[in-house]
């Protein structure tokens, strides 16, 4: 197999894809299970669950991240499903936070369990957190998540602020006719050190909101009309700087993630690892590489390295549209 790794000055292998992009970010789904049922993510009855035996054990995830870090993975994000529902998640954070070469470790959570778990997670080495809370209004939150747990999610957000997590990001999937009024979030950014990211809805195996799609351009117009925006000239966290602003006089910032209308494949630096041990080269493609043969029955470092290279090699250059994601969002991890 043609190697797509190149040596850096520090003799660290770096994953580089066929389009010249350096791959240094791994998004790791640790479970397909969730305690919410967001309409934009999964159907009310949930999605068929993986067998426990298929889900990677923590020591397997740790081994994958160690090898990834040797190959140049510098940023890892834990996601799900809802990662905080996975028993013992704090111990995984502890294992990952000491991996040499891994510079940034973060988690994406719906926040419902965070007020109880924030402290042990911080003690375990977690410093950055993204919350997925698409409304601050309890009726709208109920419509979006089929749940009344907004107070718990907001307690989680407050706990993160008090515990000094930095940066704290807040994902908001914008749906016309439901949560398209973004004014509560603009107020939040003015008052709290929270970086809100408005996300265009992607149709991935859940309720079809295509006719309620709100494009980035419209989101930008709405926030621009409501508040004075100062373009950010440095990224918050490790994403690319685009569509991101500090709010005049505010503590936080606003960003727009536009995977549908402004899909910026040229900046893509990531691979995804599903809970059942598949590397996904691209969110928009159902193409996956099963890495379990490199983990079971025995761990095989060389095989795993070549599977990382293969996944990197399979990253498409520019995939703007798809009809087949292969899995629901809760199974991929966002
Ligand atoms: N349960 C956690 C949460 O809700 O943040 C982590 C997993 S969830 C799959 C990760 C992120 O995916 C969510 O924060 C949400 O913003 C985003 N997401 C889910 N469904 C989406 C959709 N259909 N379109 C765009 N973003 C979506
Ligand atoms: Fe669960 Fe997150 Fe999907 Fe909502 S977006 S159903 S919290 S995995």
CSV table of C-alpha atoms and ligand atoms in Angstrom, one decimal:
chain,number,residue,atom,x,y,z
A,1,UNK,CA,0.0,0.0,0.0
A,2,UNK,CA,1.2,3.4,-0.9
A,3,UNK,CA,2.2,5.2,2.4
A,4,UNK,CA,0.6,8.6,2.9
A,5,UNK,CA,2.5,9.3,6.0
A,6,UNK,CA,5.3,11.8,5.9
A,7,UNK,CA,8.0,12.6,8.4
A,8,UNK,CA,7.9,15.9,10.2
A,9,UNK,CA,11.0,17.6,11.6
A,10,UNK,CA,10.4,15.9,15.0
A,11,UNK,CA,10.3,12.5,13.4
A,12,UNK,CA,6.6,12.1,14.1
A,13,UNK,CA,4.6,10.5,11.3
A,14,UNK,CA,1.9,12.7,10.0
A,15,UNK,CA,-1.2,11.5,8.2
A,16,UNK,CA,-1.6,13.3,4.9
A,17,UNK,CA,-4.4,12.5,2.5
A,18,UNK,CA,-4.4,12.3,-1.3
A,19,UNK,CA,-5.6,15.9,-1.4
A,20,UNK,CA,-2.7,17.3,0.7
A,21,UNK,CA,-4.7,17.7,3.9
A,22,UNK,CA,-3.0,16.9,7.2
A,23,UNK,CA,-5.3,14.7,9.3
A,24,UNK,CA,-4.7,15.4,13.0
A,25,UNK,CA,-8.2,15.2,14.5
A,26,UNK,CA,-10.1,12.0,15.6
A,27,UNK,CA,-13.7,12.1,16.7
A,28,UNK,CA,-14.5,9.1,18.8
A,29,UNK,CA,-18.0,7.8,19.4
A,30,UNK,CA,-18.0,5.8,22.6
A,31,UNK,CA,-21.7,4.7,22.5
A,32,UNK,CA,-24.7,4.7,20.2
A,33,UNK,CA,-27.0,5.0,23.2
A,34,UNK,CA,-28.6,8.3,24.3
A,35,UNK,CA,-30.9,9.6,27.1
A,36,UNK,CA,-32.6,12.1,24.7
A,37,UNK,CA,-34.4,11.6,21.4
A,38,UNK,CA,-33.6,14.8,19.4
A,39,UNK,CA,-35.9,14.9,16.4
A,40,UNK,CA,-33.1,16.1,14.1
A,41,UNK,CA,-30.9,13.2,15.2
A,42,UNK,CA,-33.0,10.1,15.7
A,43,UNK,CA,-36.6,8.8,15.5
A,44,UNK,CA,-38.8,8.7,18.7
A,45,UNK,CA,-38.2,5.0,19.1
A,46,UNK,CA,-34.5,5.4,18.8
A,47,UNK,CA,-32.3,3.4,16.4
A,48,UNK,CA,-31.4,-0.3,16.6
A,49,UNK,CA,-28.7,-0.6,19.3
A,50,UNK,CA,-25.3,-2.3,18.8
A,51,UNK,CA,-24.6,-5.4,20.9
A,52,UNK,CA,-22.3,-4.8,23.9
A,53,UNK,CA,-19.8,-7.2,22.4
A,54,UNK,CA,-19.5,-5.0,19.3
A,55,UNK,CA,-18.7,-1.8,21.2
A,56,UNK,CA,-15.0,-1.0,21.7
A,57,UNK,CA,-13.7,-1.5,25.2
A,58,UNK,CA,-11.9,1.4,26.8
A,59,UNK,CA,-8.5,-0.2,26.5
A,60,UNK,CA,-9.2,-0.7,22.8
A,61,UNK,CA,-10.1,2.9,22.3
A,62,UNK,CA,-7.0,3.9,24.3
A,63,UNK,CA,-4.8,1.7,22.1
A,64,UNK,CA,-6.3,3.2,18.9
A,65,UNK,CA,-5.7,6.8,20.2
A,66,UNK,CA,-2.1,5.9,21.2
A,67,UNK,CA,-1.4,4.7,17.7
A,68,UNK,CA,-3.3,7.6,16.2
A,69,UNK,CA,-1.2,10.0,18.3
A,70,UNK,CA,2.0,8.4,17.0
A,71,UNK,CA,0.7,9.1,13.5
A,72,UNK,CA,0.0,12.7,14.2
A,73,UNK,CA,-3.5,12.8,15.7
A,74,UNK,CA,-3.3,15.8,18.1
A,75,UNK,CA,-6.9,16.5,18.9
A,76,UNK,CA,-9.5,14.0,20.0
A,77,UNK,CA,-13.2,14.6,20.8
A,78,UNK,CA,-15.4,12.1,22.6
A,79,UNK,CA,-18.9,11.9,21.4
A,80,UNK,CA,-21.8,9.5,21.0
A,81,UNK,CA,-24.9,8.9,21.3
A,82,UNK,CA,-24.5,10.5,24.7
A,83,UNK,CA,-21.0,9.9,25.9
A,84,UNK,CA,-21.8,10.6,29.6
A,85,UNK,CA,-24.2,7.6,29.6
A,86,UNK,CA,-21.4,5.2,29.0
A,87,UNK,CA,-20.4,3.7,32.4
A,88,UNK,CA,-16.9,4.6,33.5
A,89,UNK,CA,-16.4,7.4,30.9
A,90,UNK,CA,-14.3,9.3,33.4
A,91,UNK,CA,-11.7,6.5,33.4
A,92,UNK,CA,-11.5,6.7,29.6
A,93,UNK,CA,-10.8,10.4,29.8
A,94,UNK,CA,-8.1,9.7,32.4
A,95,UNK,CA,-6.4,7.2,30.1
A,96,UNK,CA,-6.6,9.5,27.0
A,97,UNK,CA,-5.5,12.7,28.8
A,98,UNK,CA,-2.0,11.3,29.4
A,99,UNK,CA,-1.3,10.0,25.9
A,100,UNK,CA,1.9,11.6,24.6
A,101,UNK,CA,1.3,13.8,21.5
A,102,UNK,CA,-2.4,14.2,22.1
A,103,UNK,CA,-2.6,18.0,22.7
A,104,UNK,CA,-6.4,18.5,23.0
A,105,UNK,CA,-9.1,16.3,24.4
A,106,UNK,CA,-12.7,17.4,24.5
A,107,UNK,CA,-16.2,16.0,24.8
A,108,UNK,CA,-19.6,16.7,23.1
A,109,UNK,CA,-22.5,16.1,25.4
A,110,UNK,CA,-26.2,17.0,25.7
A,111,UNK,CA,-25.2,18.2,29.2
A,112,UNK,CA,-28.0,16.5,31.1
A,113,UNK,CA,-25.5,14.5,33.3
A,114,UNK,CA,-22.8,17.1,33.3
A,115,UNK,CA,-23.5,18.9,36.5
A,116,UNK,CA,-22.8,15.6,38.4
A,117,UNK,CA,-19.9,14.5,36.2
A,118,UNK,CA,-18.1,17.8,35.4
A,119,UNK,CA,-15.9,17.7,38.4
A,120,UNK,CA,-14.7,14.1,38.1
A,121,UNK,CA,-14.2,14.7,34.4
A,122,UNK,CA,-12.1,17.8,35.1
A,123,UNK,CA,-10.1,15.8,37.7
A,124,UNK,CA,-9.5,13.2,35.0
A,125,UNK,CA,-8.0,15.8,32.7
A,126,UNK,CA,-10.8,17.1,30.6
A,127,UNK,CA,-10.6,20.8,29.9
A,128,UNK,CA,-12.9,21.5,26.9
A,129,UNK,CA,-16.6,20.7,26.4
A,130,UNK,CA,-19.2,21.2,23.7
A,131,UNK,CA,-22.8,21.1,24.7
A,132,UNK,CA,-25.6,20.3,22.3
A,133,UNK,CA,-28.6,22.4,23.6
A,134,UNK,CA,-30.7,23.7,20.7
A,135,UNK,CA,-33.1,25.8,22.7
A,136,UNK,CA,-33.1,27.7,26.0
A,137,UNK,CA,-36.9,27.7,26.1
A,138,UNK,CA,-38.4,24.6,27.8
A,139,UNK,CA,-41.3,24.2,25.3
A,140,UNK,CA,-39.1,24.5,22.3
A,141,UNK,CA,-36.5,22.2,23.9
A,142,UNK,CA,-39.3,19.7,24.5
A,143,UNK,CA,-40.3,19.8,20.8
A,144,UNK,CA,-36.7,19.3,19.8
A,145,UNK,CA,-35.6,16.6,22.2
A,146,UNK,CA,-38.9,15.0,23.2
A,147,UNK,CA,-37.7,15.6,26.8
A,148,UNK,CA,-38.2,18.0,29.7
A,149,UNK,CA,-34.6,17.9,30.8
A,150,UNK,CA,-33.6,21.5,29.9
A,151,UNK,CA,-33.1,22.5,33.5
A,152,UNK,CA,-30.5,19.7,34.0
A,153,UNK,CA,-28.8,20.5,30.7
A,154,UNK,CA,-28.5,24.2,31.8
A,155,UNK,CA,-27.2,23.1,35.2
A,156,UNK,CA,-24.6,21.2,33.3
A,157,UNK,CA,-23.6,24.3,31.3
A,158,UNK,CA,-23.4,26.4,34.5
A,159,UNK,CA,-21.3,23.7,36.2
A,160,UNK,CA,-18.9,23.8,33.2
A,161,UNK,CA,-18.5,27.6,33.6
A,162,UNK,CA,-18.0,27.4,37.4
A,163,UNK,CA,-15.4,24.6,37.0
A,164,UNK,CA,-13.4,26.6,34.5
A,165,UNK,CA,-13.8,24.6,31.4
A,166,UNK,CA,-12.4,26.6,28.5
A,167,UNK,CA,-13.6,27.0,25.8
A,168,UNK,CA,-17.2,26.0,26.4
A,169,UNK,CA,-19.1,25.6,23.1
A,170,UNK,CA,-22.8,25.3,22.5
A,171,UNK,CA,-24.1,23.5,19.4
A,172,UNK,CA,-27.5,24.7,18.2
A,173,UNK,CA,-29.1,22.9,15.2
A,174,UNK,CA,-31.4,25.5,13.6
A,175,UNK,CA,-34.8,24.4,12.4
A,176,UNK,CA,-37.3,26.8,10.8
A,177,UNK,CA,-40.6,27.2,12.6
A,178,UNK,CA,-39.1,25.7,15.8
A,179,UNK,CA,-35.9,27.4,17.1
A,180,UNK,CA,-35.1,29.8,14.3
A,181,UNK,CA,-35.4,32.8,16.7
A,182,UNK,CA,-31.8,32.9,18.0
A,183,UNK,CA,-32.1,35.9,20.3
A,184,UNK,CA,-31.8,33.9,23.6
A,185,UNK,CA,-28.5,32.6,22.4
A,186,UNK,CA,-27.3,36.1,21.5
A,187,UNK,CA,-28.1,37.2,25.0
A,188,UNK,CA,-26.3,34.1,26.4
A,189,UNK,CA,-23.1,35.0,24.5
A,190,UNK,CA,-23.2,38.5,25.8
A,191,UNK,CA,-23.5,37.3,29.4
A,192,UNK,CA,-21.5,34.1,29.6
A,193,UNK,CA,-18.2,32.8,28.4
A,194,UNK,CA,-20.0,30.5,25.9
A,195,UNK,CA,-19.2,30.1,22.2
A,196,UNK,CA,-22.4,29.3,20.4
A,197,UNK,CA,-22.2,27.5,17.1
A,198,UNK,CA,-25.3,27.6,14.9
A,199,UNK,CA,-25.4,24.5,12.8
A,200,UNK,CA,-27.2,23.9,9.5
A,201,UNK,CA,-29.5,20.9,9.8
A,202,UNK,CA,-28.2,17.9,7.9
A,203,UNK,CA,-30.7,15.2,6.9
A,204,UNK,CA,-29.1,12.1,8.4
A,205,UNK,CA,-31.6,9.3,9.2
A,206,UNK,CA,-34.0,11.3,11.4
A,207,UNK,CA,-37.1,13.5,11.0
A,208,UNK,CA,-37.0,15.2,7.6
A,209,UNK,CA,-36.7,18.9,8.2
A,210,UNK,CA,-35.6,19.6,4.7
A,211,UNK,CA,-38.5,22.0,4.1
A,212,UNK,CA,-37.6,23.7,7.4
A,213,UNK,CA,-33.9,24.1,6.5
A,214,UNK,CA,-32.4,27.4,7.5
A,215,UNK,CA,-29.2,28.3,5.5
A,216,UNK,CA,-26.1,29.9,7.1
A,217,UNK,CA,-26.7,33.1,5.1
A,218,UNK,CA,-30.1,33.6,6.9
A,219,UNK,CA,-28.6,32.8,10.3
A,220,UNK,CA,-25.8,35.4,9.6
A,221,UNK,CA,-28.4,38.0,8.6
A,222,UNK,CA,-30.4,37.4,11.8
A,223,UNK,CA,-27.5,37.7,14.1
A,224,UNK,CA,-25.9,40.6,12.2
A,225,UNK,CA,-29.2,42.5,12.6
A,226,UNK,CA,-29.3,41.8,16.3
A,227,UNK,CA,-25.8,42.5,17.5
A,228,UNK,CA,-22.5,44.1,16.5
A,229,UNK,CA,-20.1,41.3,15.4
A,230,UNK,CA,-16.3,41.5,15.4
A,231,UNK,CA,-14.7,38.9,13.1
A,232,UNK,CA,-12.5,36.5,15.1
A,233,UNK,CA,-9.0,36.3,13.9
A,234,UNK,CA,-8.0,33.3,15.9
A,235,UNK,CA,-9.8,30.0,16.2
A,236,UNK,CA,-11.6,29.1,19.4
A,237,UNK,CA,-10.4,25.6,20.0
A,238,UNK,CA,-9.1,23.7,17.0
A,239,UNK,CA,-11.6,24.3,14.2
A,240,UNK,CA,-10.9,26.5,11.2
A,241,UNK,CA,-11.6,30.2,11.5
A,242,UNK,CA,-14.6,30.9,9.3
A,243,UNK,CA,-17.9,32.4,10.0
A,244,UNK,CA,-16.9,33.2,13.6
A,245,UNK,CA,-17.3,36.5,15.5
A,246,UNK,CA,-16.9,37.9,18.9
A,247,UNK,CA,-20.0,39.8,20.1
A,248,UNK,CA,-19.3,43.4,20.9
A,249,UNK,CA,-19.1,43.7,24.7
A,250,UNK,CA,-19.8,40.0,25.2
A,251,UNK,CA,-17.8,37.3,26.8
A,252,UNK,CA,-18.4,34.6,24.3
A,253,UNK,CA,-18.5,34.2,20.5
A,254,UNK,CA,-20.8,33.1,17.7
A,255,UNK,CA,-19.9,30.8,14.9
A,256,UNK,CA,-21.9,29.3,12.0
A,257,UNK,CA,-21.2,25.8,10.9
A,258,UNK,CA,-22.6,25.4,7.4
A,259,UNK,CA,-22.0,21.8,6.3
A,260,UNK,CA,-24.7,22.0,3.7
A,261,UNK,CA,-24.4,25.4,2.0
A,262,UNK,CA,-20.7,26.2,2.6
A,263,UNK,CA,-19.3,22.7,3.0
A,264,UNK,CA,-15.6,23.5,3.4
A,265,UNK,CA,-13.9,20.1,2.6
A,266,UNK,CA,-10.6,21.9,2.0
A,267,UNK,CA,-10.2,22.4,5.8
A,268,UNK,CA,-11.2,18.9,6.8
A,269,UNK,CA,-8.6,17.5,9.1
A,270,UNK,CA,-10.5,14.6,10.7
A,271,UNK,CA,-11.3,10.9,10.9
A,272,UNK,CA,-14.2,9.5,12.9
A,273,UNK,CA,-14.2,6.3,15.0
A,274,UNK,CA,-17.6,4.7,15.5
A,275,UNK,CA,-18.5,3.0,18.8
A,276,UNK,CA,-18.2,-0.4,17.0
A,277,UNK,CA,-14.7,0.2,15.7
A,278,UNK,CA,-15.0,1.5,12.2
A,279,UNK,CA,-12.9,4.4,10.9
A,280,UNK,CA,-15.0,6.8,8.8
A,281,UNK,CA,-13.1,8.9,6.4
A,282,UNK,CA,-15.9,11.4,5.8
A,283,UNK,CA,-19.2,12.2,7.5
A,284,UNK,CA,-20.9,12.5,4.2
A,285,UNK,CA,-19.9,9.0,3.0
A,286,UNK,CA,-21.1,5.7,4.2
A,287,UNK,CA,-17.6,4.3,3.4
A,288,UNK,CA,-16.0,2.8,6.6
A,289,UNK,CA,-13.0,0.7,7.5
A,290,UNK,CA,-13.5,-2.0,10.2
A,291,UNK,CA,-10.5,-1.8,12.5
A,292,UNK,CA,-11.6,-4.6,14.9
A,293,UNK,CA,-9.4,-7.1,13.1
A,294,UNK,CA,-6.5,-5.0,14.3
A,295,UNK,CA,-7.8,-5.1,17.9
A,296,UNK,CA,-9.2,-8.6,18.3
A,297,UNK,CA,-8.3,-11.2,19.3
A,298,UNK,CA,-4.9,-9.5,19.8
A,299,UNK,CA,-3.8,-5.9,19.3
A,300,UNK,CA,-1.8,-5.5,16.1
A,301,UNK,CA,-0.1,-2.1,16.0
A,302,UNK,CA,1.2,-2.4,12.4
A,303,UNK,CA,-2.2,-3.4,11.1
A,304,UNK,CA,-3.8,-0.6,12.9
A,305,UNK,CA,-1.3,1.9,11.5
A,306,UNK,CA,-2.0,0.8,8.0
A,307,UNK,CA,-5.8,1.0,8.6
A,308,UNK,CA,-5.3,4.6,9.7
A,309,UNK,CA,-3.4,5.2,6.5
A,310,UNK,CA,-6.1,3.5,4.4
A,311,UNK,CA,-8.9,5.6,6.0
A,312,UNK,CA,-6.8,8.7,5.4
A,313,UNK,CA,-6.2,7.7,1.8
A,314,UNK,CA,-10.0,7.1,1.3
A,315,UNK,CA,-11.0,10.7,2.3
A,316,UNK,CA,-12.9,12.2,-0.6
A,317,UNK,CA,-11.7,15.5,-1.9
A,318,UNK,CA,-15.0,17.3,-1.9
A,319,UNK,CA,-18.2,15.5,-1.2
A,320,UNK,CA,-21.0,18.0,-1.1
A,321,UNK,CA,-24.0,15.8,-1.2
A,322,UNK,CA,-25.0,12.4,-0.2
A,323,UNK,CA,-28.1,10.3,-0.1
A,324,UNK,CA,-26.6,7.5,2.0
A,325,UNK,CA,-24.8,8.3,5.3
A,326,UNK,CA,-25.0,4.6,6.3
A,327,UNK,CA,-25.8,5.5,9.9
A,328,UNK,CA,-27.9,8.0,11.9
A,329,UNK,CA,-26.1,11.0,13.5
A,330,UNK,CA,-26.3,9.4,16.9
A,331,UNK,CA,-24.4,6.4,15.5
A,332,UNK,CA,-21.7,8.5,13.9
A,333,UNK,CA,-21.2,11.1,16.6
A,334,UNK,CA,-21.7,14.4,14.8
B,1,LIG,N1,-25.3,13.7,22.5
B,1,LIG,C1,-24.3,14.7,22.2
B,1,LIG,C2,-24.9,16.0,21.8
B,1,LIG,O1,-26.1,16.0,21.5
B,1,LIG,O2,-24.2,17.0,21.6
B,1,LIG,C3,-23.2,14.2,21.3
B,1,LIG,C4,-23.6,13.5,20.1
B,1,LIG,S1,-24.6,14.4,18.9
B,1,LIG,C5,-24.7,13.3,17.5
B,1,LIG,C6,-23.3,15.6,18.4
B,1,LIG,C7,-23.9,16.8,17.7
B,1,LIG,O3,-24.5,16.5,16.5
B,1,LIG,C8,-25.0,17.5,18.5
B,1,LIG,O4,-24.5,18.4,19.4
B,1,LIG,C9,-25.8,18.3,17.4
B,1,LIG,O5,-25.4,19.6,17.3
B,1,LIG,C10,-25.3,17.6,16.1
B,1,LIG,N2,-26.4,17.1,15.3
B,1,LIG,C11,-27.2,16.0,15.6
B,1,LIG,N3,-28.1,15.8,14.5
B,1,LIG,C12,-27.8,16.7,13.6
B,1,LIG,C13,-28.3,17.1,12.3
B,1,LIG,N4,-29.3,16.3,11.8
B,1,LIG,N5,-27.8,18.1,11.6
B,1,LIG,C14,-26.8,18.8,12.1
B,1,LIG,N6,-26.2,18.6,13.3
B,1,LIG,C15,-26.7,17.5,14.1
B,2,LIG,FE1,-28.8,12.2,21.7
B,2,LIG,FE2,-27.1,14.0,21.0
B,2,LIG,FE3,-28.6,12.8,19.1
B,2,LIG,FE4,-29.7,14.5,20.8
B,2,LIG,S1,-28.2,15.0,19.3
B,2,LIG,S2,-30.5,12.4,20.3
B,2,LIG,S3,-28.6,14.2,22.6
B,2,LIG,S4,-27.0,11.9,20.4
